[in-house]
Short mmCIF file of C-alpha atoms (C1' of nucleotides) in Angstrom, two decimals:
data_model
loop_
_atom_site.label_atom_id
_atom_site.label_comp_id
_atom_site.label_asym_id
_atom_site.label_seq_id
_atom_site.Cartn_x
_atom_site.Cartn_y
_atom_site.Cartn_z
CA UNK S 1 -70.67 -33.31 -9.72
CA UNK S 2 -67.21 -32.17 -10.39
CA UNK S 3 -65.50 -34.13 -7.14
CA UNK S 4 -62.23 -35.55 -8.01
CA UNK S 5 -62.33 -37.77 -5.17
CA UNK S 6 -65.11 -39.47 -3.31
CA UNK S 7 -65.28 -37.32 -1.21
CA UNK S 8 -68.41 -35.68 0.70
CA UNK S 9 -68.66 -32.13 1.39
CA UNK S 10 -68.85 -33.04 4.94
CA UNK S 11 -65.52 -36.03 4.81
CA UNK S 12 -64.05 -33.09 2.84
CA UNK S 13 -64.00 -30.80 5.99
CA UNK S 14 -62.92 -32.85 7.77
CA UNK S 15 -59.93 -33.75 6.08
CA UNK S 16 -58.80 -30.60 6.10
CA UNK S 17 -59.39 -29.82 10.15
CA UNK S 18 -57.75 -32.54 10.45
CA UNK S 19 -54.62 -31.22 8.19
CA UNK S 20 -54.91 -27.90 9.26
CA UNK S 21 -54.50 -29.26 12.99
CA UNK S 22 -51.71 -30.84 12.96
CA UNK S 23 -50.16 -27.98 10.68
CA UNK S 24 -50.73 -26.04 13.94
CA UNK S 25 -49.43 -28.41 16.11
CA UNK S 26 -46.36 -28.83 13.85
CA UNK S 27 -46.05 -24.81 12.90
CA UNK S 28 -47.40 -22.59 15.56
CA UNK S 29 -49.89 -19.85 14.85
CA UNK S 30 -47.99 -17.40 13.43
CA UNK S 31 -46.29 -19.96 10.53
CA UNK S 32 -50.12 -21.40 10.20
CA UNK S 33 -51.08 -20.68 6.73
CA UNK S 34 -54.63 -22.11 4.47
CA UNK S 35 -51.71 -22.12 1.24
CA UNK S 36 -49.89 -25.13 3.22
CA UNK S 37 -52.57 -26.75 4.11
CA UNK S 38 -54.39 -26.83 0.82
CA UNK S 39 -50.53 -27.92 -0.25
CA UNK S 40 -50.72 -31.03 2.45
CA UNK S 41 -53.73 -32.19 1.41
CA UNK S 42 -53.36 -31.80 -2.36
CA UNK S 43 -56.24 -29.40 -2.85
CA UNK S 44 -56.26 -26.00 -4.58
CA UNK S 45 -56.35 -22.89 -2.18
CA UNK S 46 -59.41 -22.05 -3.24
CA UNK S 47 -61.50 -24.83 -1.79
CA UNK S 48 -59.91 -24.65 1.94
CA UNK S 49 -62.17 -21.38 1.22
CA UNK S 50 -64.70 -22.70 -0.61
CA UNK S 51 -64.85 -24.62 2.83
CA UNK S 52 -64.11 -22.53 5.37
CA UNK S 53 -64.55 -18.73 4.21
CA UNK S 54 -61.94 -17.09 5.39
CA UNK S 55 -58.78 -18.06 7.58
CA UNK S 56 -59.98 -16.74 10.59
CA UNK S 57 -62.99 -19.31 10.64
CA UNK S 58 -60.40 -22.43 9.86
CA UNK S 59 -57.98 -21.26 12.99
CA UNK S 60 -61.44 -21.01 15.12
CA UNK S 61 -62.31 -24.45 13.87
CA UNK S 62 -58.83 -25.62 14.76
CA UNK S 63 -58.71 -23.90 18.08
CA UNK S 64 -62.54 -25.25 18.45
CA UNK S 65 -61.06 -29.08 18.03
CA UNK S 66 -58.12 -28.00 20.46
CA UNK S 67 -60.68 -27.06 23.17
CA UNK S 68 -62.49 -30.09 22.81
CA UNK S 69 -59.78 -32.21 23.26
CA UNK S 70 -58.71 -30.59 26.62
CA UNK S 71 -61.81 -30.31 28.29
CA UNK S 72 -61.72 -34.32 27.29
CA UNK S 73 -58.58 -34.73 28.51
CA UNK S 74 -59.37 -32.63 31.85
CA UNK S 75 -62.73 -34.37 32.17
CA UNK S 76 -61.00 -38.21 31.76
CA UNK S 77 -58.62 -36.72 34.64
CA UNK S 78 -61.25 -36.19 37.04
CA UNK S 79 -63.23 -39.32 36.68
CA UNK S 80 -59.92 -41.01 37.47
CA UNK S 81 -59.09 -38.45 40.28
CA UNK S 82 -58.92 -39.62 43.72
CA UNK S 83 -59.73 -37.37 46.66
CA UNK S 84 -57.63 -34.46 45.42
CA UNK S 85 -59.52 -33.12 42.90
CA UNK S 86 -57.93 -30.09 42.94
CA UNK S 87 -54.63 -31.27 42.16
CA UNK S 88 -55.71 -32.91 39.17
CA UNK S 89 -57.89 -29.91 37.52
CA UNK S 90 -54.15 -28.14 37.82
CA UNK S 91 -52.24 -31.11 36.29
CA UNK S 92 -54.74 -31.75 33.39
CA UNK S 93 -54.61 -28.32 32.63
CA UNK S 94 -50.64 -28.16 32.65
CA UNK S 95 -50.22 -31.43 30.93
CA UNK S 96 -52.27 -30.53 27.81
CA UNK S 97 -51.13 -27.29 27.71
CA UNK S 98 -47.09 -28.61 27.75
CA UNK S 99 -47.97 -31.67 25.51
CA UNK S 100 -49.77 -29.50 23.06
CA UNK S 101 -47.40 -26.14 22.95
CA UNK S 102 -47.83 -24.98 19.89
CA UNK S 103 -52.34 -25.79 19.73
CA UNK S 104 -52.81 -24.82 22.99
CA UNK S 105 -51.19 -21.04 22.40
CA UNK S 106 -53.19 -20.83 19.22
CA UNK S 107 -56.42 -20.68 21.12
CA UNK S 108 -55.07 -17.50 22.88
CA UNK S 109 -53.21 -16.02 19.94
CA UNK S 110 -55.92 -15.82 17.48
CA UNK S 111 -58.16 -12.44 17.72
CA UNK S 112 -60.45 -12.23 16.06
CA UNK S 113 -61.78 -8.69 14.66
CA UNK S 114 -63.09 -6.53 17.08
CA UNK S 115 -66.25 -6.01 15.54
CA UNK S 116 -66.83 -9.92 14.80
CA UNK S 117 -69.15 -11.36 17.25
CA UNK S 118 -68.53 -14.86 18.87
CA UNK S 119 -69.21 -17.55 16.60
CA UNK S 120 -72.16 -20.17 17.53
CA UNK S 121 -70.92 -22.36 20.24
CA UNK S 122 -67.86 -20.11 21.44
CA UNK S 123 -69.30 -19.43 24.71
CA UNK S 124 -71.01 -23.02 25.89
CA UNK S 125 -67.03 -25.05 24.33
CA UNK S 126 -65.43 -22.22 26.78
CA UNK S 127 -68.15 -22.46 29.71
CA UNK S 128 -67.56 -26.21 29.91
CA UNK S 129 -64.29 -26.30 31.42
CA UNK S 130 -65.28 -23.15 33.67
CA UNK S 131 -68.23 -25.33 34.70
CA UNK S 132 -65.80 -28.51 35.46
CA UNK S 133 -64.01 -26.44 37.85
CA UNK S 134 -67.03 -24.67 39.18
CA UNK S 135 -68.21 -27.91 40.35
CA UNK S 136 -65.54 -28.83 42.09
CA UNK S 137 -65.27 -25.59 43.86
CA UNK S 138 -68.79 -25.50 44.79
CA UNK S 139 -68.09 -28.99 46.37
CA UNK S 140 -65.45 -27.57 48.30
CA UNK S 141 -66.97 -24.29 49.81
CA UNK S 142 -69.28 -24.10 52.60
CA UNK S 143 -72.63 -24.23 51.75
CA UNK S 144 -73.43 -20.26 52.66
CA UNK S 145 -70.91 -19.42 49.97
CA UNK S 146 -71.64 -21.36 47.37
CA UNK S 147 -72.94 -18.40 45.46
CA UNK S 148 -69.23 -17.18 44.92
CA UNK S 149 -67.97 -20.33 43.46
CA UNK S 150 -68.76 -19.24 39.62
CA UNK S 151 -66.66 -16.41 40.31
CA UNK S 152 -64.11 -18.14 42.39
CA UNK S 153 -63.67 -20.58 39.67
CA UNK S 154 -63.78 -18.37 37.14
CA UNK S 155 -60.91 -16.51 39.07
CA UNK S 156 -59.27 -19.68 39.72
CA UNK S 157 -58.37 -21.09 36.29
CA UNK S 158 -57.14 -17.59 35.32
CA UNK S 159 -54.60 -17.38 37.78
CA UNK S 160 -54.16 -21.45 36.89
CA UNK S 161 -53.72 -19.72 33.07
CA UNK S 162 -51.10 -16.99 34.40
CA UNK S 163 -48.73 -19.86 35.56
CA UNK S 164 -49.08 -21.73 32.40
CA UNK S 165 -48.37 -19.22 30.36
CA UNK S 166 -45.31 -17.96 31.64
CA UNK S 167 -44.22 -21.88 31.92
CA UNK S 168 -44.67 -22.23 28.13
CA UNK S 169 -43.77 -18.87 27.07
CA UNK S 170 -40.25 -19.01 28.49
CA UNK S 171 -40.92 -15.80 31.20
CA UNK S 172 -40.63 -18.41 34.05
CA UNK S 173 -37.29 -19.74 32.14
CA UNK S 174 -35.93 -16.81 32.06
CA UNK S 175 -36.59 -15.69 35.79
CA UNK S 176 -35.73 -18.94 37.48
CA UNK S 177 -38.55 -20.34 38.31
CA UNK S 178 -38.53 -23.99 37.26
CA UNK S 179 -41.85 -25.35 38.78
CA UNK S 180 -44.71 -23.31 37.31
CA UNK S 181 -47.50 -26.13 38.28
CA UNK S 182 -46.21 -26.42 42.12
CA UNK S 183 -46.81 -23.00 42.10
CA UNK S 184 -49.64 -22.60 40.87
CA UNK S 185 -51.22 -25.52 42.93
CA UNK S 186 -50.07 -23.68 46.04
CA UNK S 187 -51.66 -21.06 45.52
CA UNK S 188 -54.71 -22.64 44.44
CA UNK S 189 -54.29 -24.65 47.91
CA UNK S 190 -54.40 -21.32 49.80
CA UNK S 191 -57.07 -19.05 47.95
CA UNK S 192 -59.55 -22.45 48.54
CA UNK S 193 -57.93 -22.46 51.79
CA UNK S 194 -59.29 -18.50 52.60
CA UNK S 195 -62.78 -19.43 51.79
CA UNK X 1 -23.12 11.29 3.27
CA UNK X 2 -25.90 10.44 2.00
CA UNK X 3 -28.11 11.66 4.90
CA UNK X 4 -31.60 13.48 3.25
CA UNK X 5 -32.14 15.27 6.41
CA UNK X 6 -29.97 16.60 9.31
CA UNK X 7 -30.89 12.91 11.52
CA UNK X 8 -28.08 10.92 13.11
CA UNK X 9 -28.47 7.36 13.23
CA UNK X 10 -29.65 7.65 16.71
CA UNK X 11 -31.89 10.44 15.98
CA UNK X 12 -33.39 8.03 12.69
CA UNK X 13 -33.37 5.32 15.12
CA UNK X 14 -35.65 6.95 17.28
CA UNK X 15 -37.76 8.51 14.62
CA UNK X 16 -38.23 4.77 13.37
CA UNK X 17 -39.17 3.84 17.01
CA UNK X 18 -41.43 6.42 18.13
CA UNK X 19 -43.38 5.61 14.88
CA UNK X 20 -43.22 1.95 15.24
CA UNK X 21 -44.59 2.52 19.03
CA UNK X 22 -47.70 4.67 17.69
CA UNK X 23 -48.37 2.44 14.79
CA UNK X 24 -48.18 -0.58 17.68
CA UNK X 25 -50.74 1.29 20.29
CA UNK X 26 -52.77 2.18 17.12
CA UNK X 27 -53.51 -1.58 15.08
CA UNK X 28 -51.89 -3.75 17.63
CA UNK X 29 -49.78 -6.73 16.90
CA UNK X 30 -51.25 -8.32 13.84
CA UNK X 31 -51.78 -5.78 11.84
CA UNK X 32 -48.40 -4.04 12.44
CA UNK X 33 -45.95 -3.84 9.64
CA UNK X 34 -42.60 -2.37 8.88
CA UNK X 35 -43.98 -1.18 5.50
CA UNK X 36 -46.55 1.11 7.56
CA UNK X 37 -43.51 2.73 9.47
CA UNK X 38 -41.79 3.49 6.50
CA UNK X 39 -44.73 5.55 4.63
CA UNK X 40 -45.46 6.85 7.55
CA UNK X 41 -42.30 8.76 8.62
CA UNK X 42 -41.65 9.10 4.70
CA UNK X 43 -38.54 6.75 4.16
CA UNK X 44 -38.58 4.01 2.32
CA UNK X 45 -38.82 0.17 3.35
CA UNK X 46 -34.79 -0.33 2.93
CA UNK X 47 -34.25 2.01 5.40
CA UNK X 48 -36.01 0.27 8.09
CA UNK X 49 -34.10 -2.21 8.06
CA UNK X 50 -30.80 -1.01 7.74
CA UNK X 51 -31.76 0.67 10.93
CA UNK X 52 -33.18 -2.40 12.90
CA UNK X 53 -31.97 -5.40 10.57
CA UNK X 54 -35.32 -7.66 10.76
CA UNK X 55 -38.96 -6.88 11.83
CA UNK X 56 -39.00 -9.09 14.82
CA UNK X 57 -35.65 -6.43 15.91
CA UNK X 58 -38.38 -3.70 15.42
CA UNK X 59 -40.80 -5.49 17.65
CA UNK X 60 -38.34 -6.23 20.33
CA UNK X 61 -37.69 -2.59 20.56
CA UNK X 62 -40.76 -1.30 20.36
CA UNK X 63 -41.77 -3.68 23.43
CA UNK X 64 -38.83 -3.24 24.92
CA UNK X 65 -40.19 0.46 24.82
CA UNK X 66 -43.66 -0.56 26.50
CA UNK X 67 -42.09 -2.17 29.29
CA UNK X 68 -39.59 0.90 30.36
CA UNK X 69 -42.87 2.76 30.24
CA UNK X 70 -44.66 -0.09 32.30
CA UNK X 71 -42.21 -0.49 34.86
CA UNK X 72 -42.18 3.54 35.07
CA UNK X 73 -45.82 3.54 36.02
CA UNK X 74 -45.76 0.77 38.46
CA UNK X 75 -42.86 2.30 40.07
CA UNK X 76 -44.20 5.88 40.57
CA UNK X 77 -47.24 4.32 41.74
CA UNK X 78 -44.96 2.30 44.36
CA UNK X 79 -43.74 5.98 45.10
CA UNK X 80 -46.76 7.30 45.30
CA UNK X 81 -48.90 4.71 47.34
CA UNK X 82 -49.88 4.83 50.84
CA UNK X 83 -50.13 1.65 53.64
CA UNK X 84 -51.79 -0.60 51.10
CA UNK X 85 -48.82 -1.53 48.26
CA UNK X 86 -50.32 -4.61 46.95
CA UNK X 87 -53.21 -3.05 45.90
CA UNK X 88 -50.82 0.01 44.07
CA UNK X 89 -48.93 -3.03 42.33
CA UNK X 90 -52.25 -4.70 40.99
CA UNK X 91 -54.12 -1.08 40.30
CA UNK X 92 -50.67 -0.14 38.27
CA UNK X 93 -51.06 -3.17 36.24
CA UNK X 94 -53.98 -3.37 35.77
CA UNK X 95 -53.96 0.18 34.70
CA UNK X 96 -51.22 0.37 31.98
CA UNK X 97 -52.20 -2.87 30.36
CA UNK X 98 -56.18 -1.41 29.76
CA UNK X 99 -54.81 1.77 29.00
CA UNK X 100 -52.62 0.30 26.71
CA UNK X 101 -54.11 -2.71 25.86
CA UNK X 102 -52.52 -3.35 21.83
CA UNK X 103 -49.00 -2.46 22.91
CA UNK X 104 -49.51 -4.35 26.47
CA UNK X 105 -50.65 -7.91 24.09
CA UNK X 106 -47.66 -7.00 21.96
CA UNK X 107 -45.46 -7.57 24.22
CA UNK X 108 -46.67 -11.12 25.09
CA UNK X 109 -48.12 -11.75 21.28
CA UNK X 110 -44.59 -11.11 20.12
CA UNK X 111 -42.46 -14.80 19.95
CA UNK X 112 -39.00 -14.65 18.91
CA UNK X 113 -37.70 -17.90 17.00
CA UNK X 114 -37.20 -20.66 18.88
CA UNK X 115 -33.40 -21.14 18.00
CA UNK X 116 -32.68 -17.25 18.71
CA UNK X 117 -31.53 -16.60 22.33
CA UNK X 118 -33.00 -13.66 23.90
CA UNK X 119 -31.59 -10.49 23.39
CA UNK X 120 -29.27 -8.29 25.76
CA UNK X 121 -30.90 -6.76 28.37
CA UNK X 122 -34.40 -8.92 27.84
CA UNK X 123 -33.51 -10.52 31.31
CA UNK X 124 -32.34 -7.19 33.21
CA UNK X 125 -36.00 -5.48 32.14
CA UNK X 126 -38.40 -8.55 33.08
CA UNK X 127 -36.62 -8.88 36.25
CA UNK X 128 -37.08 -5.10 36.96
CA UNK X 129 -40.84 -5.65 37.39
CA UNK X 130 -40.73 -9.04 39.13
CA UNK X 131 -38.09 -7.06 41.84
CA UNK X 132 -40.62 -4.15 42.83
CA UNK X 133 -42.87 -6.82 43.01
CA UNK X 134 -40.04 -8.89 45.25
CA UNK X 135 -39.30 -6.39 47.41
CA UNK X 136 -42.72 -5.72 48.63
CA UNK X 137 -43.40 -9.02 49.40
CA UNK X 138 -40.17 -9.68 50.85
CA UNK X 139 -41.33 -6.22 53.73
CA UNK X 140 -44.45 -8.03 54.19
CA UNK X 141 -42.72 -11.50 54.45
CA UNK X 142 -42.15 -13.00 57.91
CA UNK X 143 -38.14 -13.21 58.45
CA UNK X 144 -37.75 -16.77 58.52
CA UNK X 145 -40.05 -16.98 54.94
CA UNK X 146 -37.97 -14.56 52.96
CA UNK X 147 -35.99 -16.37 51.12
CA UNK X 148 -39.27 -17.71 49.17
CA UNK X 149 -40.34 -14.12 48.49
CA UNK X 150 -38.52 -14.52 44.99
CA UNK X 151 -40.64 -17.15 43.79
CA UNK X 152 -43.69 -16.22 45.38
CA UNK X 153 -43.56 -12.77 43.31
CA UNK X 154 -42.79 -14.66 40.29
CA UNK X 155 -46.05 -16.97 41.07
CA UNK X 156 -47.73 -13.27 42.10
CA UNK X 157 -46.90 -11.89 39.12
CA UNK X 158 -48.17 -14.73 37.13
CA UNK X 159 -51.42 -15.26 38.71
CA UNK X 160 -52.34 -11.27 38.66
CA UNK X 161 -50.92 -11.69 34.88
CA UNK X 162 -53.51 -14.36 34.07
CA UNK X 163 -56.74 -11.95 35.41
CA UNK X 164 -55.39 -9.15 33.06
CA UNK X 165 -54.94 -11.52 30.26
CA UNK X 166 -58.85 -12.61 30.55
CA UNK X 167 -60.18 -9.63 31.18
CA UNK X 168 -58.12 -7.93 27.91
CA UNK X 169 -58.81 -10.74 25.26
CA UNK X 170 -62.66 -10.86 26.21
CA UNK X 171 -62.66 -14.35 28.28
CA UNK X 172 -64.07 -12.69 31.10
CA UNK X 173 -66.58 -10.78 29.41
CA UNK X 174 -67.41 -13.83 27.95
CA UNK X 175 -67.84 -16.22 31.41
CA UNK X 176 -69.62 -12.79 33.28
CA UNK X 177 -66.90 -11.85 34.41
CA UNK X 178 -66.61 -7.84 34.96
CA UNK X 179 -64.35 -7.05 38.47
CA UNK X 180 -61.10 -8.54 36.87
CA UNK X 181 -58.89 -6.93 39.22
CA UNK X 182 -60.82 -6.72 42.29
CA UNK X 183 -60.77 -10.73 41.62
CA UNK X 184 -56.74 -10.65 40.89
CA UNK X 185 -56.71 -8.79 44.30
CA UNK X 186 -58.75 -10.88 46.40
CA UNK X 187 -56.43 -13.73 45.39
CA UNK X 188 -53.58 -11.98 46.23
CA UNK X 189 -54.41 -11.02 49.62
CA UNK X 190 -55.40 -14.28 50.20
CA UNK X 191 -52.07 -15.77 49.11
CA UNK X 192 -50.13 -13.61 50.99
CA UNK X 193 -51.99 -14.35 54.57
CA UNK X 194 -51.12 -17.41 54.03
CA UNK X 195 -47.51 -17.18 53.78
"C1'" DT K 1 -12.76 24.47 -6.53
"C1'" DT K 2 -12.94 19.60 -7.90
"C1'" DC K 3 -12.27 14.90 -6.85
"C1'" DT K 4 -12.66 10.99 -3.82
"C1'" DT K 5 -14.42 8.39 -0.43
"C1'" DA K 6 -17.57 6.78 2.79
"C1'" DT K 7 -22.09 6.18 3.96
"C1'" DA K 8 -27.16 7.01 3.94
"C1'" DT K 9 -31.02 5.84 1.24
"C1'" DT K 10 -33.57 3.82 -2.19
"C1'" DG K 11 -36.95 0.63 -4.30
"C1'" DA K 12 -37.36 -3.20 -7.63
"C1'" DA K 13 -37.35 -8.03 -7.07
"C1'" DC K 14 -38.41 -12.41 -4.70
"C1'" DA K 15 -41.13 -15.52 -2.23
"C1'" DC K 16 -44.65 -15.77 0.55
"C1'" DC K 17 -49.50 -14.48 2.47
"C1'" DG K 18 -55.15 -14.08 2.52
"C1'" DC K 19 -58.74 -13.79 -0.56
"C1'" DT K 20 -61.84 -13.69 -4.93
"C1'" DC K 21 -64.22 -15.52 -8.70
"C1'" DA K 22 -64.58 -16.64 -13.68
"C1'" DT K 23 -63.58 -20.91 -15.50
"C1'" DT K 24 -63.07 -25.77 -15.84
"C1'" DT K 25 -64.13 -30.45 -14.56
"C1'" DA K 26 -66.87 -34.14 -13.28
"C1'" DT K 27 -71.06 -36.20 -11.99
"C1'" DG K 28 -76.00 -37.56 -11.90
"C1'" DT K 29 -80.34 -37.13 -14.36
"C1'" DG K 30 -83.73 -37.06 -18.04
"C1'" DC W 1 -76.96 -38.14 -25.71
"C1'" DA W 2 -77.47 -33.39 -23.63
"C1'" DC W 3 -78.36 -30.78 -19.73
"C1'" DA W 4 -78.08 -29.14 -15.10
"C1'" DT W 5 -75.65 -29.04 -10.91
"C1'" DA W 6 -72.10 -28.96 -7.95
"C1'" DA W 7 -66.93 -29.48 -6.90
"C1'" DA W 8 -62.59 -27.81 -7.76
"C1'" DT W 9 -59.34 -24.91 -9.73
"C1'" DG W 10 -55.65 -21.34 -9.93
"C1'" DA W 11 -54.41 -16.90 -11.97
"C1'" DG W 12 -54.75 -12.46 -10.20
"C1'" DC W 13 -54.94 -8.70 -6.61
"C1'" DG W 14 -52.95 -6.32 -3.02
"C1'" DG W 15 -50.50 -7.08 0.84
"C1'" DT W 16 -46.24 -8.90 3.73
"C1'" DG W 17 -40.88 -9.55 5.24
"C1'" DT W 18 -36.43 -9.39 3.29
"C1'" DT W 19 -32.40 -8.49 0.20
"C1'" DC W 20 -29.07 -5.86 -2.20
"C1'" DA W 21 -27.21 -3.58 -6.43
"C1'" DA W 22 -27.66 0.99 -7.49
"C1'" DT W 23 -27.91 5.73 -6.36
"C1'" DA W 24 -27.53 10.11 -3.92
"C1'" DT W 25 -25.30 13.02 -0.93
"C1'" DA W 26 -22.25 14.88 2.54
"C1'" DA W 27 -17.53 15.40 4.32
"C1'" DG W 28 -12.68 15.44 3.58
"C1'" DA W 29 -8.56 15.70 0.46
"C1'" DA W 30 -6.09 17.76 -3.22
#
DNA sequence: TTCTTATATTGAACACCGCTCATTTATGTG
DNA sequence: CACATAAATGAGCGGTGTTCAATATAAGAA
């Protein structure tokens, strides 16, 4: 059937994720390009698309793997987490995001279209970690407000995001600031705190 | 000398500029090119880049650009507010950034190599923002606390910075999400009772 | 006026990019 | 063997950033 290799269609795919993931890792999104990775992995440009379809749907799949891992990695935290929980979530979140530079931006940098809807799956891979965090929240809050802990959490790992950003973008660098997860733990400390 | 028209450098300069600015707020980030600015204001490619010497010079400047503007609006806001400041300082950013949105993601979208230092001035015009932002928490500070109101603007900044992030690339939309910055708000008047 | 000089401006050329699709290659089947 | 089916190719298209020898023009000198 015209394979060169043993490959399945479904080993095939895989193999180039896998490529085009550590490409990203290596590269960054903005030197991420399908011609390298087809190069890496000894294929012909054309089947990365015969694949994929279209770059924009092998930087979701790579961004899609990316996610996975760090709700794993914030999940494993957790498990292991000892009575401050909330210190953790903030850690696990800063230590993938510093360990992985370069895969955790990607998620954010890619756009896609503005007429493109969500692909299947976008919304339950981003709702997990949301949901990690709302639980923990809700655990927290006094039982008559536990109907604000969606939004509180929602709230709570975007002000989480804010620090991290800045941290690995090189704003906090440049203004001083050398302790981007203290700070943003502090504050988490004191919104919870106000509820 | 050469010239085709009666512009100075300066006045090409900011012919290339204002262009580059439009064509910014128009496609946003990814889709902006030099080659756009050129047939646009009728020169040719070459030109550009006499002018501004590489695209991610262009950029720079044309963010550079965004921010003056930015800062502008956040400080006649400042000017114009009444008792209530923090709430001017998150309206105002709110404000530009969804008002702008393409040129606001630019501005953060936009990496500069990692070898190449930042440019002149890139410090002086962060720190602009961060200071208004400084000096209104250092008047609601309590005397002995002040000399944390630098970093606690910088972790201000960050956290209202996260909020305005989700709510622009669709996060928040996606997780439910629809009072962005009456959530950014909340936080920070929690944050800052607690100081 | 003409000539010279300095500079503004050009755009073809190069190496890359995403993407398409007619063509080739290899396999399993009858 | 021949046929059908599916995998894989890669030249070609239109785009990008970037360079730089060549050109065009204005200002000053003779």
């Amino acid at each position: 059937m015209g394979r060169r290799s043993d490959h399945s269609r479904a080993e095939l795919e895989e193999l180039i994720l896998a490529e085009a993931h550590a490409l990203m890792a290596e590269v960054g999104f903005a030197r991420f390009s399908a011609r390298e990775v087809a190069k890496r992995i000894g294929y012909s440009i054309g089947t990365i698309y015969n694949v994929f379809g279209s770059l924009d749907r092998l930087v979701l799949a790579v961004n899609s793997r990316t996610f996975i891992a760090w709700a794993g990695l914030v999940r494993a935290r957790l498990d292991a987490a000892g009575a401050d929980r909330v210190a953790a979530l903030v850690e696990a979140y800063f230590d993938f995001a510093e360990a992985n530079p370069n895969l955790w931006m990607a998620i954010y940098d890619h756009r896609l279209p503005p007429d493109a809807p969500f692909p299947e799956g976008y919304f339950r891979q981003r709702a997990e970690l949301t949901g990690l965090v709302e639980a923990e929240i809700a655990a927290i809050l006094l039982p008559a407000k536990i109907g604000t802990a969606a939004a509180l959490a929602r709230s709570l790992v975007a002000m989480v995001h804010g620090h991290c950003v800045f941290a690995l973008n090189g704003t906090f660098a440049l203004l001083g600031e050398t302790d981007a997860r203290g700070a943003a733990l502090a504050r988490a400390r004191e919104v919870l705190a106000a509820q």
